[in-house]
Coordinates of C-alpha atoms and ligand atoms in Angstrom, one line a residue:
S882 CA 150.5 19.8 -98.4
G883 CA 151.9 16.6 -99.8
L884 CA 154.3 16.4 -96.8
I885 CA 151.5 16.6 -94.2
T886 CA 150.7 13.3 -92.5
F887 CA 147.0 12.8 -92.0
D888 CA 146.3 11.9 -88.4
P889 CA 142.7 12.6 -87.6
G890 CA 142.3 14.4 -84.3
L891 CA 146.0 13.8 -83.7
G892 CA 145.2 10.4 -82.3
N893 CA 148.6 9.0 -83.1
T894 CA 150.8 12.1 -82.6
G895 CA 152.5 13.0 -79.4
S896 CA 151.5 16.6 -79.2
C897 CA 153.8 17.5 -76.3
Q898 CA 156.3 16.1 -73.9
S899 CA 155.0 15.7 -70.4
D900 CA 156.1 14.5 -67.0
I901 CA 152.7 14.5 -65.4
T902 CA 150.7 11.4 -66.1
F903 CA 151.6 8.0 -67.5
I904 CA 149.0 5.7 -69.1
E905 CA 149.7 2.3 -70.5
G906 CA 146.3 1.6 -72.1
D907 CA 146.9 -2.1 -73.0
L908 CA 147.8 -2.9 -69.4
G909 CA 145.3 -0.7 -67.7
I910 CA 148.0 1.4 -66.0
L911 CA 147.6 4.9 -64.8
R912 CA 150.2 6.8 -62.8
Y913 CA 150.3 10.4 -61.6
R914 CA 153.8 11.7 -61.3
G915 CA 154.9 8.0 -61.3
I916 CA 152.6 6.9 -58.5
P917 CA 150.1 4.1 -59.4
L918 CA 146.6 5.3 -59.1
E919 CA 145.7 2.4 -56.7
Q920 CA 148.0 3.9 -54.1
F921 CA 145.8 6.9 -53.6
Q922 CA 143.0 4.8 -52.3
D923 CA 143.8 4.8 -48.6
N924 CA 142.8 8.0 -46.9
P925 CA 142.3 9.7 -50.3
N926 CA 143.0 13.4 -50.2
F927 CA 142.3 15.3 -53.3
V928 CA 144.3 18.4 -52.3
E929 CA 147.6 16.6 -52.0
V930 CA 147.1 14.8 -55.3
A931 CA 146.3 18.1 -56.9
L932 CA 149.6 19.5 -55.5
A933 CA 151.6 16.5 -56.7
L934 CA 150.1 16.9 -60.2
I935 CA 150.8 20.6 -60.4
F936 CA 154.1 20.9 -58.6
G937 CA 155.7 17.6 -59.5
E938 CA 155.7 15.7 -56.2
L939 CA 153.6 15.1 -53.1
P940 CA 153.7 18.1 -50.8
N941 CA 155.6 18.0 -47.5
Q942 CA 153.7 19.0 -44.3
E943 CA 154.5 22.7 -44.7
Q944 CA 153.7 22.9 -48.4
Y945 CA 150.4 21.1 -47.7
A946 CA 149.5 23.4 -44.8
Q947 CA 150.4 26.5 -46.8
F948 CA 148.4 25.5 -49.9
S949 CA 145.4 24.5 -47.7
A950 CA 145.5 27.9 -46.0
S951 CA 145.5 29.5 -49.4
L952 CA 142.5 27.5 -50.5
T953 CA 140.6 28.6 -47.3
K954 CA 141.6 32.2 -47.8
N955 CA 140.4 32.2 -51.4
A956 CA 137.2 30.3 -51.1
N957 CA 134.9 33.4 -51.2
L958 CA 133.9 35.0 -54.4
D959 CA 134.0 38.7 -54.8
E960 CA 130.5 39.8 -53.8
D961 CA 130.1 41.4 -57.2
M962 CA 130.6 38.0 -58.8
K963 CA 127.5 36.8 -57.0
H964 CA 125.3 39.1 -59.1
H965 CA 126.3 37.3 -62.3
F966 CA 124.5 34.2 -61.1
A967 CA 121.2 36.1 -61.1
G968 CA 121.7 36.9 -64.8
F969 CA 121.5 33.2 -65.8
P970 CA 118.2 31.5 -66.2
R971 CA 117.6 29.0 -63.5
S972 CA 117.5 26.3 -66.1
A973 CA 121.0 27.2 -67.3
P974 CA 123.2 24.1 -67.7
P975 CA 125.7 24.2 -64.9
M976 CA 128.6 23.6 -67.2
A977 CA 127.7 26.7 -69.2
V978 CA 127.6 28.7 -66.0
L979 CA 130.9 27.2 -64.8
S980 CA 132.8 28.0 -68.0
A981 CA 131.4 31.5 -68.1
M982 CA 132.2 32.2 -64.4
I983 CA 135.8 30.8 -64.6
S984 CA 136.3 33.2 -67.5
T985 CA 134.9 35.9 -65.4
L986 CA 137.6 35.3 -62.8
S987 CA 140.0 36.9 -65.3
C988 CA 138.0 40.2 -64.9
F989 CA 138.1 40.1 -61.1
H990 CA 141.7 39.0 -60.7
P991 CA 143.6 40.8 -63.5
E992 CA 146.8 40.5 -61.4
F993 CA 147.0 36.9 -62.6
L994 CA 146.7 37.6 -66.3
E995 CA 150.4 37.4 -66.7
L996 CA 152.3 35.1 -64.4
E997 CA 155.8 36.1 -63.5
D998 CA 157.1 33.4 -61.2
E999 CA 156.1 30.2 -59.5
T1000 CA 154.9 31.9 -56.3
Q1001 CA 152.4 34.0 -58.3
F1002 CA 151.4 30.9 -60.3
A1003 CA 150.8 29.0 -57.0
R1004 CA 148.6 31.8 -55.8
A1005 CA 146.6 31.7 -59.1
A1006 CA 146.3 28.0 -58.9
A1007 CA 145.0 28.0 -55.3
R1008 CA 142.6 30.7 -56.2
L1009 CA 141.2 28.8 -59.1
I1010 CA 141.0 25.4 -57.3
S1011 CA 139.3 27.0 -54.4
K1012 CA 136.9 29.2 -56.2
V1013 CA 135.8 26.6 -58.7
R1014 CA 134.0 24.7 -56.0
T1015 CA 132.3 27.9 -54.8
L1016 CA 131.2 28.6 -58.4
A1017 CA 129.9 25.1 -58.8
A1018 CA 127.9 25.2 -55.5
Y1019 CA 126.5 28.6 -56.3
A1020 CA 125.4 27.5 -59.8
Y1021 CA 123.6 24.6 -58.1
R1022 CA 122.0 26.8 -55.5
R1023 CA 120.9 29.3 -58.1
S1024 CA 119.3 26.6 -60.2
L1025 CA 117.0 25.8 -57.3
G1026 CA 116.5 29.4 -56.1
L1027 CA 118.2 28.6 -52.8
P1028 CA 120.3 31.1 -50.8
Y1029 CA 124.0 30.8 -51.3
N1030 CA 126.1 29.3 -48.5
Y1031 CA 129.4 31.1 -47.8
P1032 CA 132.4 28.8 -47.5
D1033 CA 133.1 27.7 -44.0
P1034 CA 136.8 28.4 -43.2
S1035 CA 136.9 25.6 -40.6
L1036 CA 136.2 22.9 -43.3
P1037 CA 138.6 21.1 -45.6
Y1038 CA 138.2 21.2 -49.3
V1039 CA 135.7 18.5 -50.1
S1040 CA 133.6 19.0 -46.9
N1041 CA 133.4 22.7 -47.7
F1042 CA 132.1 21.9 -51.1
L1043 CA 129.3 19.7 -49.7
H1044 CA 128.5 22.4 -47.1
M1045 CA 128.1 25.0 -49.8
M1046 CA 126.0 22.7 -51.8
F1047 CA 123.7 21.3 -49.1
S1048 CA 123.7 23.3 -45.9
E1049 CA 120.7 25.4 -45.2
P1050 CA 120.8 28.7 -43.2
Y1051 CA 121.2 27.7 -39.5
K1052 CA 121.4 24.0 -40.5
Q1053 CA 124.8 22.6 -41.2
Y1054 CA 124.8 19.7 -43.6
S1055 CA 126.1 16.6 -41.8
M1056 CA 128.6 14.5 -43.6
E1057 CA 129.5 10.9 -43.2
E1058 CA 133.1 9.9 -43.4
E1059 CA 132.4 7.4 -46.2
V1060 CA 130.9 10.1 -48.3
L1061 CA 133.9 12.3 -47.9
T1062 CA 136.2 9.4 -48.7
A1063 CA 134.2 8.5 -51.8
L1064 CA 134.1 12.1 -53.1
N1065 CA 137.8 12.6 -52.5
L1066 CA 138.5 9.5 -54.5
I1067 CA 136.2 10.4 -57.3
L1068 CA 137.9 13.7 -57.6
I1069 CA 141.3 12.1 -57.5
L1070 CA 140.4 9.5 -60.2
H1071 CA 139.4 12.3 -62.5
A1072 CA 142.3 14.6 -61.7
D1073 CA 144.4 14.0 -64.8
H1074 CA 144.4 11.8 -67.9
E1075 CA 147.2 13.1 -70.1
Q1076 CA 146.1 14.5 -73.5
N1077 CA 142.4 14.0 -73.3
C1078 CA 140.1 16.3 -75.2
S1079 CA 139.8 19.0 -72.5
T1080 CA 143.4 18.9 -71.4
S1081 CA 144.6 19.2 -75.0
T1082 CA 142.2 22.1 -75.3
V1083 CA 143.7 23.8 -72.3
R1084 CA 147.2 23.4 -73.7
M1085 CA 146.1 24.6 -77.1
V1086 CA 144.4 27.7 -75.7
G1087 CA 147.4 28.3 -73.4
S1088 CA 149.8 28.0 -76.2
S1089 CA 148.5 31.3 -77.6
G1090 CA 149.6 32.9 -74.3
A1091 CA 146.0 33.0 -73.0
N1092 CA 145.9 33.2 -69.2
L1093 CA 145.2 30.3 -66.8
F1094 CA 141.5 31.2 -66.2
A1095 CA 140.7 31.6 -69.8
S1096 CA 142.4 28.4 -70.8
C1097 CA 140.6 26.4 -68.1
A1098 CA 137.3 27.9 -69.0
A1099 CA 137.9 26.5 -72.5
G1100 CA 138.7 23.1 -70.8
V1101 CA 135.2 23.2 -69.2
S1102 CA 133.6 23.6 -72.6
A1103 CA 135.5 20.7 -74.1
L1104 CA 134.6 18.5 -71.1
W1105 CA 130.9 19.3 -71.5
G1106 CA 130.4 17.0 -74.5
P1107 CA 128.7 13.6 -74.1
L1108 CA 131.7 11.7 -75.5
H1109 CA 133.9 13.2 -72.8
G1110 CA 132.8 14.4 -69.3
G1111 CA 129.2 14.6 -70.3
A1112 CA 129.2 10.8 -70.4
N1113 CA 128.6 10.5 -66.7
M1114 CA 125.2 12.1 -67.1
A1115 CA 124.4 10.1 -70.1
V1116 CA 125.1 6.9 -68.2
I1117 CA 122.5 7.7 -65.6
D1118 CA 120.0 8.7 -68.3
M1119 CA 120.6 5.3 -69.9
L1120 CA 120.2 3.4 -66.7
E1121 CA 117.0 5.4 -65.8
A1122 CA 115.5 4.7 -69.2
I1123 CA 116.1 1.0 -68.6
H1124 CA 114.8 1.2 -65.0
Q1125 CA 111.6 2.9 -66.2
G1126 CA 110.9 -0.1 -68.3
N1127 CA 111.5 1.6 -71.7
M1128 CA 113.9 -1.2 -72.6
T1129 CA 115.6 -4.3 -71.1
P1130 CA 119.4 -4.3 -70.6
E1131 CA 119.6 -7.0 -73.3
A1132 CA 117.6 -4.8 -75.8
Y1133 CA 119.7 -1.8 -74.9
V1134 CA 123.0 -3.6 -75.6
A1135 CA 121.6 -4.9 -78.9
L1136 CA 120.8 -1.4 -79.9
A1137 CA 124.2 -0.1 -78.9
K1138 CA 125.7 -2.8 -81.2
D1139 CA 123.4 -1.8 -84.1
K1140 CA 125.4 0.3 -86.6
D1141 CA 122.2 1.8 -87.9
S1142 CA 121.4 3.3 -84.5
S1143 CA 123.4 6.2 -82.9
V1144 CA 122.9 4.6 -79.5
K1145 CA 126.1 3.7 -77.6
L1146 CA 126.6 1.9 -74.4
M1147 CA 127.5 4.9 -72.4
G1148 CA 130.3 4.6 -69.9
F1149 CA 131.9 1.9 -72.1
G1150 CA 135.0 2.2 -74.4
H1151 CA 138.0 4.4 -74.3
R1152 CA 140.4 5.7 -76.8
V1153 CA 143.5 4.7 -74.8
Y1154 CA 142.4 1.8 -72.5
R1155 CA 142.0 -1.3 -74.6
N1156 CA 142.0 -3.7 -71.7
F1157 CA 140.3 -2.2 -68.7
D1158 CA 140.1 1.3 -67.2
P1159 CA 141.7 1.1 -63.7
R1160 CA 139.5 4.0 -62.6
A1161 CA 136.4 2.0 -63.3
T1162 CA 137.6 -1.0 -61.4
I1163 CA 138.2 1.1 -58.3
L1164 CA 134.9 3.0 -58.7
R1165 CA 132.9 -0.2 -59.0
D1166 CA 134.3 -1.3 -55.6
V1167 CA 133.8 2.1 -54.0
C1168 CA 130.2 2.2 -55.3
E1169 CA 129.3 -1.2 -53.8
K1170 CA 130.9 -0.3 -50.5
L1171 CA 129.4 3.2 -50.2
L1172 CA 125.8 2.0 -51.0
N1173 CA 126.2 -0.8 -48.5
K1174 CA 127.4 1.6 -45.8
L1175 CA 124.7 4.1 -46.4
G1176 CA 122.1 1.4 -46.6
I1177 CA 121.0 2.5 -50.1
N1178 CA 119.5 0.0 -52.5
D1179 CA 119.8 1.7 -55.9
P1180 CA 118.2 -0.3 -58.6
L1181 CA 120.5 1.5 -61.1
L1182 CA 123.5 -0.4 -59.7
E1183 CA 121.9 -3.7 -60.5
I1184 CA 121.1 -2.5 -64.0
A1185 CA 124.7 -1.3 -64.5
K1186 CA 126.1 -4.6 -63.3
K1187 CA 123.8 -6.5 -65.6
L1188 CA 124.8 -4.3 -68.6
E1189 CA 128.4 -4.9 -67.8
E1190 CA 127.9 -8.6 -67.6
I1191 CA 126.0 -8.8 -70.9
A1192 CA 128.5 -6.6 -72.7
L1193 CA 131.6 -8.3 -71.4
S1194 CA 130.4 -11.7 -72.6
D1195 CA 129.4 -10.3 -76.0
S1196 CA 131.8 -10.7 -79.0
Y1197 CA 131.0 -7.2 -80.2
F1198 CA 132.5 -5.6 -77.1
I1199 CA 135.2 -8.3 -76.7
E1200 CA 136.5 -7.9 -80.2
R1201 CA 136.5 -4.1 -80.0
K1202 CA 138.1 -4.2 -76.5
L1203 CA 135.4 -2.1 -75.0
Y1204 CA 135.3 -2.0 -71.2
P1205 CA 133.6 0.1 -68.6
N1206 CA 135.3 3.5 -68.2
V1207 CA 135.5 6.0 -65.4
D1208 CA 132.0 7.2 -66.0
F1209 CA 130.2 3.9 -65.7
Y1210 CA 129.9 3.7 -61.9
S1211 CA 130.8 7.3 -60.9
G1212 CA 127.2 8.6 -61.4
I1213 CA 125.7 6.0 -59.1
I1214 CA 128.1 7.1 -56.3
L1215 CA 127.3 10.7 -56.9
R1216 CA 123.6 10.0 -56.7
A1217 CA 124.1 8.2 -53.4
I1218 CA 125.9 11.3 -52.1
G1219 CA 122.8 13.4 -53.1
I1220 CA 124.4 15.2 -56.0
P1221 CA 121.9 15.7 -58.8
T1222 CA 122.7 14.3 -62.3
S1223 CA 122.8 17.9 -63.8
M1224 CA 125.9 18.5 -61.6
F1225 CA 127.9 15.3 -62.5
T1226 CA 130.0 16.8 -65.2
V1227 CA 130.7 19.8 -63.0
I1228 CA 132.1 17.4 -60.4
F1229 CA 134.3 15.9 -63.2
A1230 CA 135.5 19.5 -63.9
I1231 CA 136.4 20.1 -60.3
G1232 CA 138.3 16.9 -60.3
R1233 CA 140.1 17.6 -63.7
L1234 CA 141.0 21.1 -62.8
P1235 CA 144.4 20.3 -61.2
G1236 CA 145.3 18.3 -64.3
W1237 CA 144.4 21.3 -66.5
I1238 CA 146.4 23.6 -64.3
A1239 CA 149.4 21.2 -64.2
H1240 CA 149.4 21.0 -68.0
W1241 CA 148.9 24.7 -68.5
Y1242 CA 151.9 25.4 -66.3
E1243 CA 154.1 22.6 -67.7
Q1244 CA 153.5 24.1 -71.1
H1245 CA 154.1 27.6 -69.8
S1246 CA 157.4 26.5 -68.2
Q1247 CA 158.7 24.6 -71.2
N1248 CA 157.5 27.3 -73.4
D1249 CA 159.5 27.5 -76.6
G1250 CA 157.2 30.4 -77.4
K1251 CA 155.5 28.4 -80.1
I1252 CA 151.7 28.5 -80.6
W1253 CA 150.0 25.2 -81.3
R1254 CA 149.0 25.2 -84.9
P1255 CA 148.1 21.8 -86.4
R1256 CA 147.9 21.4 -90.1
Q1257 CA 145.1 19.8 -92.2
V1258 CA 144.7 17.8 -95.3
Y1259 CA 142.7 20.0 -97.6
T1260 CA 140.0 18.1 -99.5
G1261 CA 138.1 21.1 -101.1
L1262 CA 137.9 22.6 -104.5
N1263 CA 141.3 23.2 -105.9
E1264 CA 140.6 26.6 -107.5
G1265 CA 137.2 28.3 -108.0
R1266 CA 136.1 31.6 -109.4
F1267 CA 134.2 34.3 -107.6
I1268 CA 130.8 34.8 -109.3
P1269 CA 129.0 38.1 -108.5
R1270 CA 125.8 37.6 -106.6
S1271 CA 123.7 39.1 -109.4
E1272 CA 124.9 36.3 -111.7
R1273 CA 124.3 33.5 -109.3
G1274 CA 120.6 33.0 -110.1
Ligands
CMC1039 N1 129.0 1.4 -77.5 C1 129.0 0.7 -78.6 N2 130.0 0.7 -79.5 C2 131.1 1.3 -79.2 C3 131.2 2.1 -78.0 C4 130.2 2.1 -77.1 N3 130.2 2.7 -76.0 N4 132.5 2.6 -78.0 C5 133.1 2.3 -79.1 N5 132.2 1.5 -79.9 C6 132.6 0.9 -81.2 C7 132.6 1.9 -82.3 O1 131.3 2.0 -82.9 C8 133.6 1.3 -83.2 O2 133.0 0.2 -83.9 P1 133.4 -0.1 -85.4 O3 134.9 -0.5 -85.3 O4 132.6 -1.3 -85.8 O5 133.2 1.1 -86.2 C9 134.6 0.6 -82.3 O6 133.9 0.3 -81.1 C10 135.8 1.5 -81.9 O7 135.3 2.7 -81.3 P2 135.8 4.1 -81.7 O8 134.6 5.0 -81.8 O9 136.8 4.0 -82.8 O10 136.6 4.5 -80.4 P3 137.1 5.9 -80.0 O11 138.4 5.7 -79.4 O12 137.0 6.8 -81.2 O13 136.1 6.4 -79.0 C11 134.9 6.7 -77.0 C12 136.2 6.3 -77.6 C13 135.1 6.8 -75.5 C14 134.5 8.2 -77.5 C15 133.8 5.7 -77.3 O14 134.2 4.5 -76.8 C16 132.4 6.2 -76.8 O15 131.8 6.9 -77.5 N6 132.0 5.7 -75.6 C17 130.8 6.1 -75.0 C18 130.9 7.5 -74.4 C19 131.7 7.4 -73.1 O16 131.5 6.6 -72.3 N7 132.7 8.4 -73.0 C20 133.5 8.6 -71.8 C21 134.9 8.3 -72.1 S1 135.9 8.1 -70.6 C22 135.9 9.6 -69.8 C23 136.3 10.7 -70.7 O17 137.3 10.7 -71.4 O18 135.7 11.8 -70.5

């Protein structure tokens, strides 16, 4: 093992070659298939961004119409899948339900366990992208003991999700244009981020030949952690705690700097961005505009802005190049839309799914047949001796 380079967590090793997403962390640049993120802001449409990520370029009219029709066609779950939800306790974390149910799709659609060509892959991708939002909405309805809403074939992707989440029998949920724009944008901003923890997980699992559904279910589990997708929930918990008077913003920042405490300023810092996270810049703006339009005065926004102001003028954060990341403002937007905190990371998962699918397929297509198998630097006992239990005292 003398020849093995120690690179903890592969932080400095390019684990693959990829055409999907470009990040220049020092300059705060993020591009999907070469297109700067900022250019997706006008009339944001999550489905077309998903198609660009997965298939390499923005879809033409026909490709877009075809894929949208496929999303509509696949939105329902097999009725038998619905019974699975009843088996989860109502208190089940929605990310656990989502991961389990995406895995379950492998049982209901065995025709996709081995993908033979791009047409079949496109069908599997549409099925997964469509059904994930039904699964997410059903997990939410189940947690509240509410009846499930079937998808409405007349609604586009994001509206259909909100309908399944919030409509009541005989009462269609009414959606404001600004809400749809904001949610489309949130999903787009989460759609891919090169070799982050969950995407690397999807590629790692996929490298063994595991199917698309199983690989993406693993991605959901990776995303769940508070240092990754779970941070968007942790940000709101932090802001709530400050709002409830448990601590001032100043005292919170002081605690986050204290190396003896395990507290971090949630929604701050990023492994790759050492300048600013362009997603956070966009979301801060979207957040202010949406709350204004909806006439919502959320005290958590003021607290977030205060924390940002304190942190960005503090040498601790400046020296370490810690800036707000994508999770810092997204939660306040989701709250304004009416999405409960427990569902935030699920929204991240819906957004990140096209990225996972794109990476899974890229790897599948470039496949040199090699399984991912990192090495380690062994630090244990060199050679021991097996002592029978009876002699071990
Ligand atoms: N609050 C206080 N100190 C921090 C923070 C923070 N949020 N982030 C990093 N630091 C400190 C860290 O303690 C270390 O200090 P020192 O050099 O004195 O030991 C220094 O900054 C460098 O940090 P690091 O831990 O080496 O950075 P990393 O690249 O390993 O971690 C991170 C990146 C995002 C996990 C981390 O910044 C963090 O835990 N942030 C809070 C959680 C969060 O917001 N996660 C969402 C990330 S963006 C979306 C996503 O990927 O899902």
